[in-house]
CSV table of C-alpha atoms in Angstrom, one decimal:
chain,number,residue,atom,x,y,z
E,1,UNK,CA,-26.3,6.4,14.8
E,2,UNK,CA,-26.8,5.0,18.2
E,3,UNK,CA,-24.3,2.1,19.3
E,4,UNK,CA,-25.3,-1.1,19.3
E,5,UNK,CA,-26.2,-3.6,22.1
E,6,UNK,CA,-24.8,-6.8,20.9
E,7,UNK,CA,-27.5,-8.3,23.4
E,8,UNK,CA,-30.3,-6.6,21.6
E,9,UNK,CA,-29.1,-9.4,18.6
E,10,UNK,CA,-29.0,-12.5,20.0
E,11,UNK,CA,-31.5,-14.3,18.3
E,12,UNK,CA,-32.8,-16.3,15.4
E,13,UNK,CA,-33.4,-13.4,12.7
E,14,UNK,CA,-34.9,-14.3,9.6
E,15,UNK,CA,-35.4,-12.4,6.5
E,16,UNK,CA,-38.6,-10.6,6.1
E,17,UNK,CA,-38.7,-9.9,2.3
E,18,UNK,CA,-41.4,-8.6,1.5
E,19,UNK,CA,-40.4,-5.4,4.2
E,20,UNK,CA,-37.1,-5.1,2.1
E,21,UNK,CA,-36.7,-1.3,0.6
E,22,UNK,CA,-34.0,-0.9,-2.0
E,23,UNK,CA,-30.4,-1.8,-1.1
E,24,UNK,CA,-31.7,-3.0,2.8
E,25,UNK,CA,-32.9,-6.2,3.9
E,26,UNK,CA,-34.9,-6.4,7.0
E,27,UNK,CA,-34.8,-9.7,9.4
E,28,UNK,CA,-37.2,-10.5,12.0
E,29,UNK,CA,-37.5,-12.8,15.1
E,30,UNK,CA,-38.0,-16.4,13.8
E,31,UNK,CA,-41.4,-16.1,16.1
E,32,UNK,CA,-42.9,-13.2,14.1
E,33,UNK,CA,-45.9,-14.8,11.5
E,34,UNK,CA,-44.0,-14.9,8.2
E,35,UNK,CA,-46.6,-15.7,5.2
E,36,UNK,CA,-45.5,-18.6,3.1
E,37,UNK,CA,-41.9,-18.3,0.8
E,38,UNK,CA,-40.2,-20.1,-1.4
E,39,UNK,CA,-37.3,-19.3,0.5
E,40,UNK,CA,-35.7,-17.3,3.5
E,41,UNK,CA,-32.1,-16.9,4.8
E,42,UNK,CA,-32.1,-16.7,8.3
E,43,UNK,CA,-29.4,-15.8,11.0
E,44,UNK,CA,-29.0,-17.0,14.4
E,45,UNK,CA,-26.8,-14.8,16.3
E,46,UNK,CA,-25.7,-16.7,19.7
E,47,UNK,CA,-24.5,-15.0,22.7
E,48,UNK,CA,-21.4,-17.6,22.4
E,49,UNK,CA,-20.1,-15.7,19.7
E,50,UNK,CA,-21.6,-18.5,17.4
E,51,UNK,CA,-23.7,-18.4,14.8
E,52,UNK,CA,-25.9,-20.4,12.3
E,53,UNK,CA,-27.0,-19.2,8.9
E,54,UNK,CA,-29.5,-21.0,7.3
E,55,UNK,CA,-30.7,-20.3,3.2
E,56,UNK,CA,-32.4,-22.2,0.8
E,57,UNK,CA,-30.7,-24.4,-0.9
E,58,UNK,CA,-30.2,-25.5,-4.6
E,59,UNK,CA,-33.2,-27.6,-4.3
E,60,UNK,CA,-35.2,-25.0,-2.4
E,61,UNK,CA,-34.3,-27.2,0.9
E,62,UNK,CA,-33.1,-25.1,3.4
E,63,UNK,CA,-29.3,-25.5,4.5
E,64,UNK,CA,-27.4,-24.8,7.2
E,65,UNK,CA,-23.5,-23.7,7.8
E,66,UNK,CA,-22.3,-21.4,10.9
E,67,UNK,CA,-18.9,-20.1,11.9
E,68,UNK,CA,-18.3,-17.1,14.6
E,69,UNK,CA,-19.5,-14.0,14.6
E,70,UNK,CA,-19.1,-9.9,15.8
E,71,UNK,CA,-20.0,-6.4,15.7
E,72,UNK,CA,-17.3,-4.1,14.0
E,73,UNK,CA,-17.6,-0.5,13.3
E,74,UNK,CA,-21.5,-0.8,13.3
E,75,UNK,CA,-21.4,-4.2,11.0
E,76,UNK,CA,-21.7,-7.2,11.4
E,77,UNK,CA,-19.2,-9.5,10.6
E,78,UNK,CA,-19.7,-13.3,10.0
E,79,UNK,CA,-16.7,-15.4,9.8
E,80,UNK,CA,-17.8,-19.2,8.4
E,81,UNK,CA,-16.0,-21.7,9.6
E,82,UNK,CA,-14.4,-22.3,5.9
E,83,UNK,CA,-12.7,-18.8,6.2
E,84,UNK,CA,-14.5,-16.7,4.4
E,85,UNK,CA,-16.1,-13.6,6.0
E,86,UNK,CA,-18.9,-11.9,5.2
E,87,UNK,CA,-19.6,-7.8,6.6
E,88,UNK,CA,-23.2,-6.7,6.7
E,89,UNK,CA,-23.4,-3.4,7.3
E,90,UNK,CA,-26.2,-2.4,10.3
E,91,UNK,CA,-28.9,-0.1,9.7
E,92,UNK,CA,-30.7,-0.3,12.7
E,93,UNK,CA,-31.4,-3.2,15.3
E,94,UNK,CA,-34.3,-3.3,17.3
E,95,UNK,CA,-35.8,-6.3,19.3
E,96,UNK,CA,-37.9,-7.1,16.8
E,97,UNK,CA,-36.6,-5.4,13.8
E,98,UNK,CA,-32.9,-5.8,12.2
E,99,UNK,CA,-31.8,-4.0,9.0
E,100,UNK,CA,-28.8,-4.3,7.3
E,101,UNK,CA,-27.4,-3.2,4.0
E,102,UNK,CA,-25.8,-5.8,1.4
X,1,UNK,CA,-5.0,-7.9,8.3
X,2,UNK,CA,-5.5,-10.2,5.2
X,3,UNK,CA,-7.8,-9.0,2.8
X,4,UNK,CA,-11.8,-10.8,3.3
X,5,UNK,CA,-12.2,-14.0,0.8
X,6,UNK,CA,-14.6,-13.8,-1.4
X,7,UNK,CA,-18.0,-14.0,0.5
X,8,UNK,CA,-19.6,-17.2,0.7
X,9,UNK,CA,-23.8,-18.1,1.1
X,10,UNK,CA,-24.9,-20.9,4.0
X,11,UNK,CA,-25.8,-22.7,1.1
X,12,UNK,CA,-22.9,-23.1,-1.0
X,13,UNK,CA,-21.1,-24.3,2.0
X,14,UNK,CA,-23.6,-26.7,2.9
X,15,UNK,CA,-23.3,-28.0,-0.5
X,16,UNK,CA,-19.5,-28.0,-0.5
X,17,UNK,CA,-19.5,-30.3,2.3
X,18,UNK,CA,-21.9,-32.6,1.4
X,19,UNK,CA,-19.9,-33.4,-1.8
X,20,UNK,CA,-16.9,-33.7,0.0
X,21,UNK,CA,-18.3,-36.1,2.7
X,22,UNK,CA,-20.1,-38.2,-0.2
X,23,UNK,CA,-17.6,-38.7,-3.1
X,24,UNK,CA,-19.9,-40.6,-4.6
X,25,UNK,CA,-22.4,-37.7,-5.2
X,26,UNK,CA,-19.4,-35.5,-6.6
X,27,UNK,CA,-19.0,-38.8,-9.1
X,28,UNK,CA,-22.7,-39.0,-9.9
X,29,UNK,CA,-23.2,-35.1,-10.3
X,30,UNK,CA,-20.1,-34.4,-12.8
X,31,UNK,CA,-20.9,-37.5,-14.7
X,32,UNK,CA,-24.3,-36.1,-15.1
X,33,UNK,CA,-23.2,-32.3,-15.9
X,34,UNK,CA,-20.3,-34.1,-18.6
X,35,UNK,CA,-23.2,-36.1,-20.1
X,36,UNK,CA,-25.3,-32.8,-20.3
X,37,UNK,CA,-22.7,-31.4,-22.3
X,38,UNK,CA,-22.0,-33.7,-24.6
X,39,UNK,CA,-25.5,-34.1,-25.7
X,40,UNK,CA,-26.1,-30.6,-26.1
X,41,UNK,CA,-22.5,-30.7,-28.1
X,42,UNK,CA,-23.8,-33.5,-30.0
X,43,UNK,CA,-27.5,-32.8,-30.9
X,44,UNK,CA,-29.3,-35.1,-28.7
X,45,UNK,CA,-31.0,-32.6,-27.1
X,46,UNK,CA,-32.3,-30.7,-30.1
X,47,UNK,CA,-33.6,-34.1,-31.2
X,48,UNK,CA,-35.4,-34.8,-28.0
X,49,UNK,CA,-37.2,-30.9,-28.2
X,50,UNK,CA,-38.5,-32.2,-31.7
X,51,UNK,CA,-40.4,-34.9,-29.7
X,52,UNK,CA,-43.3,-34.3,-27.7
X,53,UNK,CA,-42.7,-36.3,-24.7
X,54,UNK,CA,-45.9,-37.2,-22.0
X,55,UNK,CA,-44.7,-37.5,-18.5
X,56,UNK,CA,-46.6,-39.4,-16.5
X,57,UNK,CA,-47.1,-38.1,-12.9
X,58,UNK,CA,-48.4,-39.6,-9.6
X,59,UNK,CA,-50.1,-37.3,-7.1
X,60,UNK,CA,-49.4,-38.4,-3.6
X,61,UNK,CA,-52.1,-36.7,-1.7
X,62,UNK,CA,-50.7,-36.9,2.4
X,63,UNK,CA,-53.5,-34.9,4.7
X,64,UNK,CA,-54.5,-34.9,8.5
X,65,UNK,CA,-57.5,-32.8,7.7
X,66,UNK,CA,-60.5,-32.7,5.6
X,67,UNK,CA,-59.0,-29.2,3.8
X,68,UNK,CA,-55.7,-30.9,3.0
X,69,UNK,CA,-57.2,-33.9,1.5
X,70,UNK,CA,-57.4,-31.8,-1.9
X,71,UNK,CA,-59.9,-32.2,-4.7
X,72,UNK,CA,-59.4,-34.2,-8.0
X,73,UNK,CA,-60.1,-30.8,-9.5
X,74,UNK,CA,-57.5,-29.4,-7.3
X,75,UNK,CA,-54.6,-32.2,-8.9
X,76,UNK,CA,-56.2,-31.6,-12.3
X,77,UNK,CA,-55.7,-27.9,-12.1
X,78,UNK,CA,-51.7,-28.3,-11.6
X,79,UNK,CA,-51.3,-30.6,-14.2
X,80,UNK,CA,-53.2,-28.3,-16.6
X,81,UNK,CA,-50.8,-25.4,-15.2
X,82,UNK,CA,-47.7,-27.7,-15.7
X,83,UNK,CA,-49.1,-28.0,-19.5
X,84,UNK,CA,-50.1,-24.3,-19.7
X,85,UNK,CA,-45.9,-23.4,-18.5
X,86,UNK,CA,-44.0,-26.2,-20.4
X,87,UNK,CA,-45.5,-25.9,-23.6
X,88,UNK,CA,-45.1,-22.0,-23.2
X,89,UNK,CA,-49.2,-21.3,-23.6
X,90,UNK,CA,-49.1,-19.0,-21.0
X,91,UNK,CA,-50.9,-15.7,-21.9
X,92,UNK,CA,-48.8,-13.6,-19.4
X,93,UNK,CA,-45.6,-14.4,-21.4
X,94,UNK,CA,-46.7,-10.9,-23.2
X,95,UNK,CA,-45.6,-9.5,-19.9
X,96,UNK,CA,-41.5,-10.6,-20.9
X,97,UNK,CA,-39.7,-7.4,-21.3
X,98,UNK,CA,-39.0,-6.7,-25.1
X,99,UNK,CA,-34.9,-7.3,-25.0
X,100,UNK,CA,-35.9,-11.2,-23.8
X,101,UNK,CA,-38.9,-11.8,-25.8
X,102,UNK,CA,-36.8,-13.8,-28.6
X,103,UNK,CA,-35.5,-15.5,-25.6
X,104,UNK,CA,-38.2,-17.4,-24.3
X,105,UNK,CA,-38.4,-20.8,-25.3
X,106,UNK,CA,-41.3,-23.7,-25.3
X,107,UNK,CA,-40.0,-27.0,-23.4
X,108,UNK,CA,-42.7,-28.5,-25.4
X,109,UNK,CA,-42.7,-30.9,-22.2
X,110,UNK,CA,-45.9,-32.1,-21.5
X,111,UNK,CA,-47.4,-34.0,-18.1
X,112,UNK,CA,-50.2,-36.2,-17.6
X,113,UNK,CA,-51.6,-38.5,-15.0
X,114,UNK,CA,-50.4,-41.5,-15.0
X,115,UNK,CA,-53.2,-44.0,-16.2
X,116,UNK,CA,-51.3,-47.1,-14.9
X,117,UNK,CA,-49.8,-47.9,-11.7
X,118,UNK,CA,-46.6,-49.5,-10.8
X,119,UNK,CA,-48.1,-53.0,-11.4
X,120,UNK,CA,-50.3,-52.4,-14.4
X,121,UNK,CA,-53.3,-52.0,-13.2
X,122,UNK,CA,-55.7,-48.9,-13.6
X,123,UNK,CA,-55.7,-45.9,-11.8
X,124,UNK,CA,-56.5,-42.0,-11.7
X,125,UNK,CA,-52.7,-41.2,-11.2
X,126,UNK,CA,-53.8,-39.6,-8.2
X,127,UNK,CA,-53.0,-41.7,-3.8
X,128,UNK,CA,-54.4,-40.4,-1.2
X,129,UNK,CA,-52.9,-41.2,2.7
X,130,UNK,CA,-54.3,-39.9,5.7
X,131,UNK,CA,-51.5,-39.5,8.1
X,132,UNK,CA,-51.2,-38.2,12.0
X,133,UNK,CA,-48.8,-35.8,10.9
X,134,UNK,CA,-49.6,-32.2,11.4
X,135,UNK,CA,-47.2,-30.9,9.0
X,136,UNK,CA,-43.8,-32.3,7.0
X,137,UNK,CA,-40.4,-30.6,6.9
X,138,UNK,CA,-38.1,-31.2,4.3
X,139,UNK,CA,-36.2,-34.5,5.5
X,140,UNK,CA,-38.6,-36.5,2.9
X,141,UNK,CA,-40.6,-38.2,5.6
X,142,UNK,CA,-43.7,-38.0,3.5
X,143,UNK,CA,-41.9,-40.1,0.9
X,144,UNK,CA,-42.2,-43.2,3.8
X,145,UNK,CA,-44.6,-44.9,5.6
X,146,UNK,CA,-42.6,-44.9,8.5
X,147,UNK,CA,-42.6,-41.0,8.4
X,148,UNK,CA,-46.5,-40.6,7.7
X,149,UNK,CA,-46.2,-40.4,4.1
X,150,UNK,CA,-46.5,-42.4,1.2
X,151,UNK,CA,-43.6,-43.5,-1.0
X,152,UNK,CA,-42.7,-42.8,-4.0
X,153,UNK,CA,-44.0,-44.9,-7.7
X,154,UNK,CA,-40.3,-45.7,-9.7
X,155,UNK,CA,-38.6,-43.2,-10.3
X,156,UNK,CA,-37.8,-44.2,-13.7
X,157,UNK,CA,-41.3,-44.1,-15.0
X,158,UNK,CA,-43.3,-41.6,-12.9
X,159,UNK,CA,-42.7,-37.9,-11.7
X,160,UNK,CA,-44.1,-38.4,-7.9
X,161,UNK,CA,-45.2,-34.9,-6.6
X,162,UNK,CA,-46.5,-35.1,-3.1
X,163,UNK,CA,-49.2,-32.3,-1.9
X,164,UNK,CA,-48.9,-31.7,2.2
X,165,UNK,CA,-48.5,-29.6,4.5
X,166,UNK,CA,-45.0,-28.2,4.8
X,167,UNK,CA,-43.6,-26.9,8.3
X,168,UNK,CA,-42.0,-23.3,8.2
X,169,UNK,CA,-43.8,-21.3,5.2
X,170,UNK,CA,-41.7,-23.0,3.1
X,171,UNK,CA,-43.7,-23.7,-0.6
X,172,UNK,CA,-41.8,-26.2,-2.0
X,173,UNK,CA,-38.7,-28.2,-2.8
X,174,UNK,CA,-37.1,-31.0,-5.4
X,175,UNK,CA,-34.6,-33.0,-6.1
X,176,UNK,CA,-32.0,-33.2,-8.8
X,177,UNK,CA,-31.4,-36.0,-10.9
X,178,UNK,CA,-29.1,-38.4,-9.8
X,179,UNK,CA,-30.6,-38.9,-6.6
X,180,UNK,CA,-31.7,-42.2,-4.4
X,181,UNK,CA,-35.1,-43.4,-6.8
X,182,UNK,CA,-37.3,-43.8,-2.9
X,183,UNK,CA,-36.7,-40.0,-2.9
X,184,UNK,CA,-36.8,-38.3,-6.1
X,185,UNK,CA,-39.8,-36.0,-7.0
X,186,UNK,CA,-40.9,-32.8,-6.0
X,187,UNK,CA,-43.0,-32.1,-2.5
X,188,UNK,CA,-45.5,-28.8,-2.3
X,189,UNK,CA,-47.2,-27.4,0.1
X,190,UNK,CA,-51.1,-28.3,-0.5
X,191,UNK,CA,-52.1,-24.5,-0.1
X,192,UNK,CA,-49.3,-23.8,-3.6
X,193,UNK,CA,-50.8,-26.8,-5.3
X,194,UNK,CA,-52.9,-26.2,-8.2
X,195,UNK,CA,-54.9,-23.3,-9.2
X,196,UNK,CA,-58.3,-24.1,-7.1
X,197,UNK,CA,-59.6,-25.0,-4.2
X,198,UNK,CA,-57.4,-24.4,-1.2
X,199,UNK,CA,-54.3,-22.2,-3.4
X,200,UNK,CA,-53.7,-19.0,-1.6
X,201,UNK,CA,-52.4,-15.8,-3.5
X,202,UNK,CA,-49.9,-15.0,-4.2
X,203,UNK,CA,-48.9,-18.8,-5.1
X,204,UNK,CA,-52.2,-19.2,-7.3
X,205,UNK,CA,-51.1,-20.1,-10.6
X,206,UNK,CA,-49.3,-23.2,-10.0
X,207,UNK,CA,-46.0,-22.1,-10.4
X,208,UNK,CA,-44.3,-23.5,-7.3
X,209,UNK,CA,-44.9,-26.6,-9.4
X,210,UNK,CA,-43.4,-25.2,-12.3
X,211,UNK,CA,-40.2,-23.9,-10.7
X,212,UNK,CA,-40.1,-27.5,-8.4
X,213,UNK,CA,-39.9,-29.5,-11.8
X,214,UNK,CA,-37.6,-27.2,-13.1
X,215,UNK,CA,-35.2,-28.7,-10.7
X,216,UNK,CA,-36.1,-32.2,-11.4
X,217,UNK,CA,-35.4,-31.7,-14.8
X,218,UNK,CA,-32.1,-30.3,-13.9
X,219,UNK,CA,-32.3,-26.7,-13.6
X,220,UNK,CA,-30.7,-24.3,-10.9
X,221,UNK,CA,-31.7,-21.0,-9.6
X,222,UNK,CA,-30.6,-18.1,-11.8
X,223,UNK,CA,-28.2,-16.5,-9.3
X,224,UNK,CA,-26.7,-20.1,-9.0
X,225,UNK,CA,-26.9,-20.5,-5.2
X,226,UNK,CA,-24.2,-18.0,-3.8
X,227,UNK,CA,-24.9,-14.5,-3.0
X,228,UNK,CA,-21.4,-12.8,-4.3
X,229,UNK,CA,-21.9,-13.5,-8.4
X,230,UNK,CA,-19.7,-16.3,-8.2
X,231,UNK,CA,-22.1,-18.8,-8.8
X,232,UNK,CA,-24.0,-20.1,-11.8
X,233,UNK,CA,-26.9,-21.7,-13.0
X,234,UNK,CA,-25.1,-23.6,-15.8
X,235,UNK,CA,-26.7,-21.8,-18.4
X,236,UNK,CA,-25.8,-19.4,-20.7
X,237,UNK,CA,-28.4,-16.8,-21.4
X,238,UNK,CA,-29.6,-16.3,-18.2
X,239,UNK,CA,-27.4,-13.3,-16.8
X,240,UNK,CA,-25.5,-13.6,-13.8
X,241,UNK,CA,-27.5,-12.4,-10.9
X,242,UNK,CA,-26.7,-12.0,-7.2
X,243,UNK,CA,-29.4,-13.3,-4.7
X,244,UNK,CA,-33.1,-14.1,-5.1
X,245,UNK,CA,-35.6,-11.7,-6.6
X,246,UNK,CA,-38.9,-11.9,-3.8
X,247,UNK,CA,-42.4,-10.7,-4.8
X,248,UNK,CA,-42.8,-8.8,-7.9
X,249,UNK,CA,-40.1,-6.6,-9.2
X,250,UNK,CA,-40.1,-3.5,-11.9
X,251,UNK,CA,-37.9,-4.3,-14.5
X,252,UNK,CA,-34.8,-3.9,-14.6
X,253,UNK,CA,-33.3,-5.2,-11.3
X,254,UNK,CA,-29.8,-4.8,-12.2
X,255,UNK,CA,-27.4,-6.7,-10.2
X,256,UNK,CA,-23.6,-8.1,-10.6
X,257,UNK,CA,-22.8,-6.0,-13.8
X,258,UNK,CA,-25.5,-7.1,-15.4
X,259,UNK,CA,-27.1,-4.2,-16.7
X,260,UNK,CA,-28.8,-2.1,-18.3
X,261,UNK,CA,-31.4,-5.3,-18.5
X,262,UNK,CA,-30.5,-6.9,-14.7
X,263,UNK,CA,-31.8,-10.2,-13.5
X,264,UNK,CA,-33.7,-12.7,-15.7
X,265,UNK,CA,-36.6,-11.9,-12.6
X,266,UNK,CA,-39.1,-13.2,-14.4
X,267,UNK,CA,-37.8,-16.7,-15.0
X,268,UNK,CA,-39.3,-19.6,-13.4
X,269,UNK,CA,-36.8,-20.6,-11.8
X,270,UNK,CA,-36.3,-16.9,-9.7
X,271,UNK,CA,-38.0,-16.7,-6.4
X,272,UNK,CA,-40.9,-14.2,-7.7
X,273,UNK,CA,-44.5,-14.4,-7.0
X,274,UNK,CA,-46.3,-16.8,-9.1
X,275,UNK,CA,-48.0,-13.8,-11.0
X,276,UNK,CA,-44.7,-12.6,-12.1
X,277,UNK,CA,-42.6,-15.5,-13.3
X,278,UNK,CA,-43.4,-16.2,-16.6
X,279,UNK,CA,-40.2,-17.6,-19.3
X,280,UNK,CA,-37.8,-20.5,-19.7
X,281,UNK,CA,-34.9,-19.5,-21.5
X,282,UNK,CA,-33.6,-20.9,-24.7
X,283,UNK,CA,-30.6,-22.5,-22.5
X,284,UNK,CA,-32.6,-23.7,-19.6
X,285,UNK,CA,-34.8,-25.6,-22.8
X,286,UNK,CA,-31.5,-27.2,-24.5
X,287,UNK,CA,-31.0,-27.8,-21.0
X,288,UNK,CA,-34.1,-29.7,-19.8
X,289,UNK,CA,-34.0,-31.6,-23.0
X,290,UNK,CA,-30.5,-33.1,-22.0
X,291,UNK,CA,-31.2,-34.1,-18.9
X,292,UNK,CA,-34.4,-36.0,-21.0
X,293,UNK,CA,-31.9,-37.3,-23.2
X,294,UNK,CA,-29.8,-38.2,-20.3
X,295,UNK,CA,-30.8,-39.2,-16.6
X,296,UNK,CA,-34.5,-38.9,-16.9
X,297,UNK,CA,-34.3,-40.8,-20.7
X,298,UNK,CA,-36.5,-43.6,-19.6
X,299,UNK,CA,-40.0,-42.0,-18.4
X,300,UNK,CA,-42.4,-40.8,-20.6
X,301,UNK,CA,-40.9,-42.9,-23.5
């Protein structure tokens, strides 16, 4: 697939369910018109190297946590500031379209 | 390189933290989940499901415009729904896939609203506040007057939903027992509320309600809040299941192990489309009934 730009991801992505197709989830730009939800994780990917994920939480409120975060052999890898690190693998990353694979 | 620890949701670590910064809601939240056990060990929850209990409910009305100031028929609708769901007369409960239809069980939990206020006197269970606010997010200020909204009847004797508009898309969201009494109740978004008037597809039926109270009666999501099977929903006969189901799935959506049968999808307390969630558990009932037996003992007695 096509390297790529790290630029090309630095934004607040949020997941656009109902666009999800089997095993891949697909984000969007926080200012794309998302229909009511009773929930969405959402992923904003700093140029610092930072990020902050948000999800719905136990309650349905949405929560926050962040840690730092890279590309790696076409994934992305979130490392939380507890230690533990998550690698979402990168199907394709558009400006206004980001899908990964859980 | 050392080997990746186990994944981890936002969430969990959010909820990790706040219950190491406030002890206190560590304290409150085991004694609650002991207590829970213990009268489900004991029977006191099976003698609460004999009962029939009433729940009285407020509806805190908070609008800026004329189409969020909701009807009466609007209110009324989501209390009949509420009914409809805790005493399990919902038609499309044929729709439960046959390995789970022995499964489903009736709360036989039953709302009203409420006929008395706070000080005695008469009312239609129903307050209505017109506030500058354009929308709320989910730091409770429609629970204040200082925030725009109106706060909440005691705790101990009313469930207080409040109908608004929420910021960000978002439907809906509770409170677990245990909580501060000025916040505890359920908020949802006026367009989710009911099954008239202003309700939008595909949150029609009512059930952001149903899946809101859920969590003030104590229950958690069914993938229990991390996205790696680690987590759970404290109950039993729900299987384990790995994130959120959105929309509305074709059975089975087999997740962590948990085939050939998959995610309890059609559970209230999933994130499906109204339309598709449709069952309580047998343990999510045992459940509700402790925490009847337990923190909420008080209302509707």
């Amino acid at each position: 697939m096509t390297p790529i730009d790290p630029g090309a991801l630095h934004q607040r992505w949020v997941h656009s369910h109902e666009e999800d197709r089997g095993g891949e989830q697909v984000f969007r730009p926080a200012s794309h018109a998302f229909p009511p939800s009773r929930g969405r994780r959402a992923l904003d990917l700093r140029p610092d190297g930072t990020y902050v994920e948000s999800a719905p939480g136990p309650t349905d409120r949405p929560e926050e946590a962040g840690g730092t975060w890279k590309l790696a052999g076409g994934a992305l890898e979130l490392s939380a500031s507890g230690g533990a690190t998550q690698k979402l693998e990168v199907v394709s990353a558009d400006p206004d379209r980001l899908v990964i694979r859980t | 390189m050392a080997a990746p620890k186990r994944r981890q949701c936002g969430t969990q670590q959010v909820h990790e933290r706040l219950l190491e910064i406030y002890p206190a809601f560590r304290e409150r939240q085991n004694r609650i989940e002991q207590g829970i056990r213990r009268d489900i060990e004991r029977g006191v929850a099976q003698r609460v499901a004999r009962q029939l209990i009433t729940i009285p409910v407020v509806v805190h009305v908070v609008y800026k415009t004329a189409a969020e100031n909701i009807s009466d028929g609007q209110v009324k609708s989501q209390i009949v729904a509420l009914n409809r769901d805790y005493g399990q007369k919902n038609a499309d409960k044929s729709t439960i896939p046959a390995p789970w239809k022995g499964l489903a069980a009736n709360p036989n939990i039953q709302f009203a609203l409420a006929k008395k206020d706070p000080t005695g006197k008469q009312t239609t269970g129903i307050t209505r506040t017109k506030t500058t606010r354009g929308s709320f997010g989910t730091g409770d200020s429609v629970k204040s007057k200082a925030g725009g909204g109106d706060p909440a009847w005691p705790a101990d004797r009313y469930l207080n939903l409040w109908a608004c508009t929420l910021g960000g898309g978002l439907l809906g969201y509770a409170q677990f027992p245990g909580g501060p009494a000025r916040t505890d109740g359920v908020v949802i978004l006026n367009t989710a509320f009911g099954t008239t008037g202003t309700v939008q597809k595909p949150f029609d039926l009512g059930r952001t309600a149903t899946h809101e109270v859920g969590h003030w009666l104590n229950l958690h999501h069914i993938w229990g809040d991390r996205n790696d099977c680690g987590g759970t929903d404290y109950v039993t006969d729900t299987p384990n299941a790995q994130l959120p189901n959105y929309g509305k799935p074709t059975f089975p959506h087999v997740s962590c192990n948990n085939g050939p049968n998959g995610d309890m999808f059609m559970d209230y307390m999933d994130y499906v489309d109204d339309a598709a969630m449709v069952m309580f558990s047998a343990g999510q009932v045992v459940r509700m009934n402790a925490t009847l037996a337990g923190p909420r003992k008080k209302i509707g007695r």
